[in-house]
Amino acid sequence: MVLEVPETADIRSDVTAPPGARVRWLARDGSGDVPGVLALAAAKEWSPGPGRGYAWVAGESKLATGLRRHLVQEHGLPKQDIAFFGYWRHGRSSPG
């Protein structure tokens, strides 16, 4: 599990993962990186194990679509096995 946060102070030590999984925190710490860039790069370093898998991706729109594309093209994960949600687009205000 990769979680990207704005600052190191936002990292929560009380988050736990199920057996066999680990939580990897990434803090932008004023780097100016677009939200999701660090998480996408870290996720691209990961290789799924053998057998069928499932992915759940949420965050900035380019993170969600970019990781889904990577998982399908590079790892052959079926699209129906990936839930992805682009909640916002960096640089765009929300309507209303």
PDB file of C-alpha atoms in Angstrom:
ATOM      1  CA  MET A   1       0.000   0.000   0.000  1.00  0.00           C
ATOM      2  CA  VAL A   2       1.416   3.373  -1.029  1.00  0.00           C
ATOM      3  CA  LEU A   3       0.110   6.510   0.648  1.00  0.00           C
ATOM      4  CA  GLU A   4       1.287   9.937  -0.491  1.00  0.00           C
ATOM      5  CA  VAL A   5       0.878  12.912   1.847  1.00  0.00           C
ATOM      6  CA  PRO A   6       1.819  16.600   1.643  1.00  0.00           C
ATOM      7  CA  GLU A   7       4.186  16.615   4.650  1.00  0.00           C
ATOM      8  CA  THR A   8       6.034  14.125   6.861  1.00  0.00           C
ATOM      9  CA  ALA A   9       3.913  15.411   9.756  1.00  0.00           C
ATOM     10  CA  ASP A  10       0.857  13.913   7.996  1.00  0.00           C
ATOM     11  CA  ILE A  11       2.176  10.353   8.312  1.00  0.00           C
ATOM     12  CA  ARG A  12       0.098   8.337  10.762  1.00  0.00           C
ATOM     13  CA  SER A  13       1.822   5.641  12.757  1.00  0.00           C
ATOM     14  CA  ASP A  14      -1.471   3.986  13.708  1.00  0.00           C
ATOM     15  CA  VAL A  15      -2.254   2.715  10.179  1.00  0.00           C
ATOM     16  CA  THR A  16      -1.763  -1.020   9.895  1.00  0.00           C
ATOM     17  CA  ALA A  17      -1.847  -3.405   6.966  1.00  0.00           C
ATOM     18  CA  PRO A  18      -3.086  -6.969   6.772  1.00  0.00           C
ATOM     19  CA  PRO A  19      -0.576  -9.810   7.096  1.00  0.00           C
ATOM     20  CA  GLY A  20       1.758  -9.953   4.108  1.00  0.00           C
ATOM     21  CA  ALA A  21       1.222  -6.305   3.170  1.00  0.00           C
ATOM     22  CA  ARG A  22       3.046  -3.175   4.202  1.00  0.00           C
ATOM     23  CA  VAL A  23       2.288   0.527   4.248  1.00  0.00           C
ATOM     24  CA  ARG A  24       4.734   2.770   2.410  1.00  0.00           C
ATOM     25  CA  TRP A  25       4.401   6.481   3.177  1.00  0.00           C
ATOM     26  CA  LEU A  26       5.653   9.133   0.742  1.00  0.00           C
ATOM     27  CA  ALA A  27       5.806  12.774   1.821  1.00  0.00           C
ATOM     28  CA  ARG A  28       6.159  15.595  -0.720  1.00  0.00           C
ATOM     29  CA  ASP A  29       7.561  17.930   1.988  1.00  0.00           C
ATOM     30  CA  GLY A  30       7.294  21.119  -0.044  1.00  0.00           C
ATOM     31  CA  SER A  31       8.968  19.618  -3.110  1.00  0.00           C
ATOM     32  CA  GLY A  32       6.393  21.181  -5.415  1.00  0.00           C
ATOM     33  CA  ASP A  33       5.602  17.777  -6.950  1.00  0.00           C
ATOM     34  CA  VAL A  34       2.109  17.393  -8.356  1.00  0.00           C
ATOM     35  CA  PRO A  35       0.016  15.237  -6.007  1.00  0.00           C
ATOM     36  CA  GLY A  36       0.205  11.613  -7.120  1.00  0.00           C
ATOM     37  CA  VAL A  37       3.574  11.793  -8.911  1.00  0.00           C
ATOM     38  CA  LEU A  38       5.499  10.134  -6.054  1.00  0.00           C
ATOM     39  CA  ALA A  39       2.837   7.465  -5.551  1.00  0.00           C
ATOM     40  CA  LEU A  40       2.709   6.629  -9.268  1.00  0.00           C
ATOM     41  CA  ALA A  41       6.502   6.295  -9.480  1.00  0.00           C
ATOM     42  CA  ALA A  42       6.595   4.074  -6.381  1.00  0.00           C
ATOM     43  CA  ALA A  43       3.743   1.901  -7.623  1.00  0.00           C
ATOM     44  CA  LYS A  44       5.510   1.402 -10.957  1.00  0.00           C
ATOM     45  CA  GLU A  45       8.452  -0.134  -9.045  1.00  0.00           C
ATOM     46  CA  TRP A  46       6.155  -2.837  -7.670  1.00  0.00           C
ATOM     47  CA  SER A  47       5.721  -6.167  -9.424  1.00  0.00           C
ATOM     48  CA  PRO A  48       2.661  -8.282  -8.725  1.00  0.00           C
ATOM     49  CA  GLY A  49       3.202 -11.874  -7.717  1.00  0.00           C
ATOM     50  CA  PRO A  50       1.943 -14.850  -9.653  1.00  0.00           C
ATOM     51  CA  GLY A  51      -1.765 -15.493  -9.959  1.00  0.00           C
ATOM     52  CA  ARG A  52      -4.720 -13.212 -10.204  1.00  0.00           C
ATOM     53  CA  GLY A  53      -4.658  -9.895  -8.400  1.00  0.00           C
ATOM     54  CA  TYR A  54      -6.785  -6.857  -7.705  1.00  0.00           C
ATOM     55  CA  ALA A  55      -5.833  -3.183  -7.521  1.00  0.00           C
ATOM     56  CA  TRP A  56      -7.616  -0.221  -5.946  1.00  0.00           C
ATOM     57  CA  VAL A  57      -6.259   3.200  -6.931  1.00  0.00           C
ATOM     58  CA  ALA A  58      -7.589   6.581  -5.816  1.00  0.00           C
ATOM     59  CA  GLY A  59      -6.269  10.123  -5.958  1.00  0.00           C
ATOM     60  CA  GLU A  60      -5.403  12.735  -8.542  1.00  0.00           C
ATOM     61  CA  SER A  61      -6.755  11.843 -11.993  1.00  0.00           C
ATOM     62  CA  LYS A  62      -3.395  11.251 -13.714  1.00  0.00           C
ATOM     63  CA  LEU A  63      -2.297   8.956 -10.875  1.00  0.00           C
ATOM     64  CA  ALA A  64      -5.417   6.816 -11.203  1.00  0.00           C
ATOM     65  CA  THR A  65      -5.407   6.540 -14.992  1.00  0.00           C
ATOM     66  CA  GLY A  66      -1.626   6.244 -15.244  1.00  0.00           C
ATOM     67  CA  LEU A  67      -1.395   3.395 -12.767  1.00  0.00           C
ATOM     68  CA  ARG A  68      -4.338   1.556 -14.325  1.00  0.00           C
ATOM     69  CA  ARG A  69      -2.679   1.832 -17.750  1.00  0.00           C
ATOM     70  CA  HIS A  70       0.623   0.581 -16.305  1.00  0.00           C
ATOM     71  CA  LEU A  71      -0.965  -2.410 -14.582  1.00  0.00           C
ATOM     72  CA  VAL A  72      -2.832  -3.438 -17.746  1.00  0.00           C
ATOM     73  CA  GLN A  73      -0.011  -2.878 -20.240  1.00  0.00           C
ATOM     74  CA  GLU A  74       3.015  -3.923 -18.214  1.00  0.00           C
ATOM     75  CA  HIS A  75       1.590  -6.614 -15.938  1.00  0.00           C
ATOM     76  CA  GLY A  76      -1.412  -7.898 -17.880  1.00  0.00           C
ATOM     77  CA  LEU A  77      -3.863  -7.256 -15.051  1.00  0.00           C
ATOM     78  CA  PRO A  78      -7.400  -7.376 -16.498  1.00  0.00           C
ATOM     79  CA  LYS A  79      -9.162  -3.998 -16.481  1.00  0.00           C
ATOM     80  CA  GLN A  80     -12.082  -5.459 -14.562  1.00  0.00           C
ATOM     81  CA  ASP A  81      -9.665  -6.304 -11.713  1.00  0.00           C
ATOM     82  CA  ILE A  82      -8.718  -2.657 -11.193  1.00  0.00           C
ATOM     83  CA  ALA A  83     -10.883  -0.148  -9.361  1.00  0.00           C
ATOM     84  CA  PHE A  84      -9.617   3.354 -10.044  1.00  0.00           C
ATOM     85  CA  PHE A  85     -10.952   6.719  -8.973  1.00  0.00           C
ATOM     86  CA  GLY A  86      -9.593  10.077 -10.119  1.00  0.00           C
ATOM     87  CA  TYR A  87     -11.120  12.374  -7.532  1.00  0.00           C
ATOM     88  CA  TRP A  88      -9.670  15.614  -8.889  1.00  0.00           C
ATOM     89  CA  ARG A  89      -7.448  17.045 -11.637  1.00  0.00           C
ATOM     90  CA  HIS A  90      -4.417  19.014 -10.571  1.00  0.00           C
ATOM     91  CA  GLY A  91      -4.651  22.647 -11.652  1.00  0.00           C
ATOM     92  CA  ARG A  92      -8.409  22.569 -12.219  1.00  0.00           C
ATOM     93  CA  SER A  93     -10.956  24.021  -9.872  1.00  0.00           C
ATOM     94  CA  SER A  94     -14.054  22.039  -9.110  1.00  0.00           C
ATOM     95  CA  PRO A  95     -17.274  23.181 -10.750  1.00  0.00           C
ATOM     96  CA  GLY A  96     -19.811  25.128  -8.771  1.00  0.00           C
TER      97      GLY A  96
END
